[in-house]
XYZ file of C-alpha atoms in Angstrom:
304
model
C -143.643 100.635 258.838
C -144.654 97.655 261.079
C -142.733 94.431 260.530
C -145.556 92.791 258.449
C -145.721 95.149 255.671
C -141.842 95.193 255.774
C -141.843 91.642 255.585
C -144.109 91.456 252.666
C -142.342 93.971 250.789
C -138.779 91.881 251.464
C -140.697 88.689 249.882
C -141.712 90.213 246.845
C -138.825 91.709 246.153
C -137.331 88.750 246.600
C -139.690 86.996 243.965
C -138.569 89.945 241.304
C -134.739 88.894 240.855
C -135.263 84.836 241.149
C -134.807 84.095 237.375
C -137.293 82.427 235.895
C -136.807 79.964 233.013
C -137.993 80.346 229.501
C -140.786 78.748 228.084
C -138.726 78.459 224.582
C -136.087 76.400 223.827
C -133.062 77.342 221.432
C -133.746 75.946 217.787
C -131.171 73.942 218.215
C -133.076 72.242 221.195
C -136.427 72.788 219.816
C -138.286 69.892 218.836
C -139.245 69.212 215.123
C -142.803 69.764 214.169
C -145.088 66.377 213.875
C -146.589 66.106 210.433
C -150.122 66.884 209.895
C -151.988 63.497 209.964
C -154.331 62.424 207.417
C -157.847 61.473 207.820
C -157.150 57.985 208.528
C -154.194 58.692 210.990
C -151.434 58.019 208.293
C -148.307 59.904 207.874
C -148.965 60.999 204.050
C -146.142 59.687 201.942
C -143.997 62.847 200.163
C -145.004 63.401 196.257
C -142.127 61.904 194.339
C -142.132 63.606 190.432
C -143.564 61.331 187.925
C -140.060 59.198 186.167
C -139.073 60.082 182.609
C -140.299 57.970 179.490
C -137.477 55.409 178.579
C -135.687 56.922 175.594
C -136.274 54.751 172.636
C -133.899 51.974 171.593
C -130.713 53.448 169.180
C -131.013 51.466 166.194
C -127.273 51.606 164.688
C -126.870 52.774 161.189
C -124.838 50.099 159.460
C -127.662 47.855 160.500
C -130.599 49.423 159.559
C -128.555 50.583 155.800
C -127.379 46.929 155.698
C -128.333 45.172 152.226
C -130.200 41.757 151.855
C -128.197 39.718 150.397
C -128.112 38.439 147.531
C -129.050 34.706 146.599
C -126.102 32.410 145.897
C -126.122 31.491 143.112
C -128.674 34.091 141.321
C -130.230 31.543 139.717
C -129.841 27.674 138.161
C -130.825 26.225 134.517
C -132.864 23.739 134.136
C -131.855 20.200 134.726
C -129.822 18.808 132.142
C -129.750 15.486 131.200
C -126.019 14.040 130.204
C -123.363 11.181 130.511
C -120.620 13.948 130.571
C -121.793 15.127 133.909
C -120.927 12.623 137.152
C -123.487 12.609 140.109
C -122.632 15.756 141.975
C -121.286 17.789 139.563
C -124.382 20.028 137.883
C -124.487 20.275 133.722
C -124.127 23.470 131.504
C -125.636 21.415 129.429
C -125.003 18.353 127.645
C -121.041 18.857 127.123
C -120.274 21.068 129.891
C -120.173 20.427 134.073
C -119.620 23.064 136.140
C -119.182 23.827 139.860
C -120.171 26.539 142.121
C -118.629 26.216 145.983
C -120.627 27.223 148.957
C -119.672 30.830 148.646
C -120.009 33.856 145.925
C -116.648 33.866 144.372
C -115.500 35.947 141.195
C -112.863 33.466 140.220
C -113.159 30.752 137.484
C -111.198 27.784 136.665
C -111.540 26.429 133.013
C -110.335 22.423 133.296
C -109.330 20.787 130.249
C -109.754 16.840 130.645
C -107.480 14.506 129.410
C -108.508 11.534 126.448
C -111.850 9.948 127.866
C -113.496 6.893 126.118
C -117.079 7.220 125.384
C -119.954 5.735 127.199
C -121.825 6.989 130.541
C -118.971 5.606 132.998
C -115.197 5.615 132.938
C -112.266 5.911 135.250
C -110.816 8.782 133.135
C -114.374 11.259 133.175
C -114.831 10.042 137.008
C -111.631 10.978 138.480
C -110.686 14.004 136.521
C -114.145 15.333 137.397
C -113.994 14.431 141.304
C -110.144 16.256 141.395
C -111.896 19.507 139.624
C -115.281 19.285 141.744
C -113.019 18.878 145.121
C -110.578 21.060 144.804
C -112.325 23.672 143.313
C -114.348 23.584 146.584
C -112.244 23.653 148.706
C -110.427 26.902 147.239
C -113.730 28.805 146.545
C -113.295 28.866 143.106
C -115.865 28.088 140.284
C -115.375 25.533 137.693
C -115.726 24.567 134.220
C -115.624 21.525 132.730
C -116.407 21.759 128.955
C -115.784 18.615 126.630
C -113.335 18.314 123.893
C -114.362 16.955 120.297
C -113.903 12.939 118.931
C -111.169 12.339 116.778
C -108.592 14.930 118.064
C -107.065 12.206 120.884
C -103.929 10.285 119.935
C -103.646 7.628 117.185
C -105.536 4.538 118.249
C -107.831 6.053 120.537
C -110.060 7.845 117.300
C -113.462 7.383 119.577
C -112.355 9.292 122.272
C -112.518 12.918 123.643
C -109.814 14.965 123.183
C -107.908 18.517 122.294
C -105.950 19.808 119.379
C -102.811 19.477 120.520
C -100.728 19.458 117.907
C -99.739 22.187 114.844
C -102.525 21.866 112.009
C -104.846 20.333 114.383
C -104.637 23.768 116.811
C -104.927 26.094 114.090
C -107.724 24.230 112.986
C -109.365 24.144 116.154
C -108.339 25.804 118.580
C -110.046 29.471 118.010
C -113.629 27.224 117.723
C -112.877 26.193 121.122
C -112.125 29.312 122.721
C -115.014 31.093 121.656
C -116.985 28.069 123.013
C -115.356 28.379 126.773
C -116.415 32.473 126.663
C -119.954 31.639 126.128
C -120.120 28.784 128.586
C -118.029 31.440 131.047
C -121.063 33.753 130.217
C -123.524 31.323 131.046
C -121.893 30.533 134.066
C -121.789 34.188 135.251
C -125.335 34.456 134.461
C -126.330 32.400 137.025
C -123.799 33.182 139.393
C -125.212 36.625 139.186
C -121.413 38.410 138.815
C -118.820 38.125 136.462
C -115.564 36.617 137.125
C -112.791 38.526 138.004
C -109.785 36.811 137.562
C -110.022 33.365 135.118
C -107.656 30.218 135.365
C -106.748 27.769 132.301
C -105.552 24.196 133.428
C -105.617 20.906 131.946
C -103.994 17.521 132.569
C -102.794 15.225 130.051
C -103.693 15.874 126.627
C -105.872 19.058 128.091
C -102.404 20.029 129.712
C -100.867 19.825 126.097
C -103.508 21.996 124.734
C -103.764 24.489 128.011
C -99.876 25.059 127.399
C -100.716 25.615 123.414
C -103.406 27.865 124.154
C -101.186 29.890 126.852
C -97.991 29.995 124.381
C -99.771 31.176 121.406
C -102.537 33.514 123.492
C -105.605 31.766 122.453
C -107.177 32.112 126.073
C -105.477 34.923 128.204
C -105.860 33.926 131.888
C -104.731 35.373 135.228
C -102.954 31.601 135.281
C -102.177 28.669 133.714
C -101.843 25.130 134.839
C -100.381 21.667 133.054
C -100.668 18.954 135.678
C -99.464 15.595 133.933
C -98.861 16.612 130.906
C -97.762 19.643 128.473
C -94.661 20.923 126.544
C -94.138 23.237 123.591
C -91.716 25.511 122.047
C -91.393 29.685 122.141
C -93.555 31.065 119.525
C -94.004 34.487 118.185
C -96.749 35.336 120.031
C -94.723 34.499 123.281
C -93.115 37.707 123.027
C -95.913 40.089 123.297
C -97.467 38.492 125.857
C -98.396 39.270 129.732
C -96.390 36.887 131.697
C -98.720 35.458 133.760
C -98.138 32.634 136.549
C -97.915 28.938 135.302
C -98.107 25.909 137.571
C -96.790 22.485 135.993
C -96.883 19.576 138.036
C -96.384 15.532 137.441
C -95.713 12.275 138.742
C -92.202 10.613 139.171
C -94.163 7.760 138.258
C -95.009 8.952 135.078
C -93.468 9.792 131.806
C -93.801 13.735 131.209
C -91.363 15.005 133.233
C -89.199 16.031 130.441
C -91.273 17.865 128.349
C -93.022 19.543 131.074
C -89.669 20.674 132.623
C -89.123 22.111 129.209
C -91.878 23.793 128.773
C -90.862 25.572 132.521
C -87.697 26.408 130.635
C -89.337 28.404 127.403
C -91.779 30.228 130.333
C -89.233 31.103 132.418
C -86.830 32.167 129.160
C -89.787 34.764 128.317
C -90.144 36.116 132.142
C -93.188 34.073 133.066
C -93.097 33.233 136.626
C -93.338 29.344 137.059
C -93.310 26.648 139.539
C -92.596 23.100 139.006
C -93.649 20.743 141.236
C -93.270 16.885 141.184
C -95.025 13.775 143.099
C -94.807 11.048 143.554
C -97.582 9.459 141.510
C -98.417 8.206 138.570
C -99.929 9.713 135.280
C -103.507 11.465 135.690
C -105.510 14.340 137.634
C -104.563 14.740 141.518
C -106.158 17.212 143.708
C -102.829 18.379 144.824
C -101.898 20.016 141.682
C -104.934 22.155 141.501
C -104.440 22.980 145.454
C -101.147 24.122 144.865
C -101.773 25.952 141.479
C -104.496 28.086 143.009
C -102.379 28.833 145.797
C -99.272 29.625 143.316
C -101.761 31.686 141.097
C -103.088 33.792 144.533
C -99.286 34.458 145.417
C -99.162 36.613 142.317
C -102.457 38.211 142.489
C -101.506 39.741 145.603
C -98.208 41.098 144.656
């Protein structure tokens, strides 16, 4: 062989073991495909899935159930024209006020006045009617205020409104009257659209006299019983076989009940009644603070 076909041969057998690289990369190295274009040169945005419809609103179930409620009060009379009545106090009708308070309540006061001269204004119908309107009010408690009859107030005051507050005069009277304050409390539940629950008895002065009557001999039972300025009386049979129920009696040290009213506490408490006394110092009449502290004394029981 001459030296340029053994030179050749050398040269390409040199080629043969140089390594040559490879034309692919590891995937690691390899580079990631470019997405297709679209027509416009744009990389097309990915398909997202369409969102879910909003669920619809949860209406809760005490709300939707809930009630209307009911007009307060149900309904009124019509207007009644009367001198018994004071501006802002409304008429049952011409011998009877009443009040309703802001709220429904199921609790009724019955307010016995004291003596009150006749004619469209006095000091006696005025404040005894403010007292029963505030107060009443301000405890949520209805009120009536029914009138009592001429000629049954003290000697020398024979034109006047009063109660039967002595012997003959109560057993004369007395039943009259308390069939008269059931169908006025009717009435009034009529348009207050509910009956009353629980029912109070007060009075002052000569309507505390007659309140106490009525409570000693059971001619009105009551959930409570009030004598503000006024009331007295002895045990009677009746006493006996009666509910005790909780009395209120309150006065003035300016006045001149005190002792007949403390004794009335005394037969009360002598039959188990609960009682509280409670004395101010102010003169003879209606105050606000009795009734304020009689509701509150007649609560204290309900709740026990």
């Amino acid at each position: 062989m001459n030296g340029a076909a053994s030179g050749g041969r050398i040269a390409r057998l040199f080629a043969a073991l140089v390594v040559v690289p490879c034309a692919c990369n590891s995937a690691a190295d390899a580079p990631r495909s470019r997405p297709a274009l679209a027509h416009d040169g744009a990389v097309p945005a990915r398909a997202e899935p369409a969102p879910a419809p909003p669920p619809p609103p949860v209406v809760p179930a005490a709300a939707s159930a809930q009630p209307e409620q009911a007009p307060w009060p149900r309904a009124r009379p019509p207007r009644v024209e009367t001198d018994w009545c004071i501006d802002g106090v409304d008429a049952l009708d011409e011998e009877t006020c009443y009040v309703l308070p802001d709220a429904p309540t199921r609790a009724l006061l019955i307010y016995l006045h004291g003596i009150v001269p006749p004619g469209k204004d006095s000091q006696q119908k005025t404040n005894f009617e403010t007292v029963v309107s505030r107060a009443s009010r301000r405890a949520g408690v209805a009120a009536l205020m029914p009138r009592g009859k001429v000629g049954l107030a003290p000697k020398g005051y024979a034109r006047w409104w009063g109660w039967p507050t002595g012997g003959p005069a109560y057993e004369k009277h007395a039943a009259a009257f308390a069939a008269t304050f059931a169908e006025k409390r009717r009435r009034l539940e009529e348009i207050a659209g509910a009956p009353f629950a629980r029912v109070y008895v007060a009075g002052s002065s000569s309507g505390a006299f007659f309140a106490a009557a009525l409570a000693l001999r059971g001619g009105v039972v009551a959930d409570g019983y009030g004598a503000m300025s006024g009331g007295g009386g002895q045990a009677t049979p009746e006493l006996a076989t009666l509910e005790p129920r909780p009395f209120y009696i309150g006065f003035g040290s300016h006045d001149t009940v005190g002792r007949s009213a403390r004794a009335l506490a005394g037969v009360l408490r002598g039959a188990g009644w609960p009682v509280r006394v409670a004395e101010h110092p102010v003169g003879h009449g209606a105050r606000e603070i009795y009734l304020d502290e009689a509701i509150a004394f007649w609560r204290e029981h309900e709740a026990r």
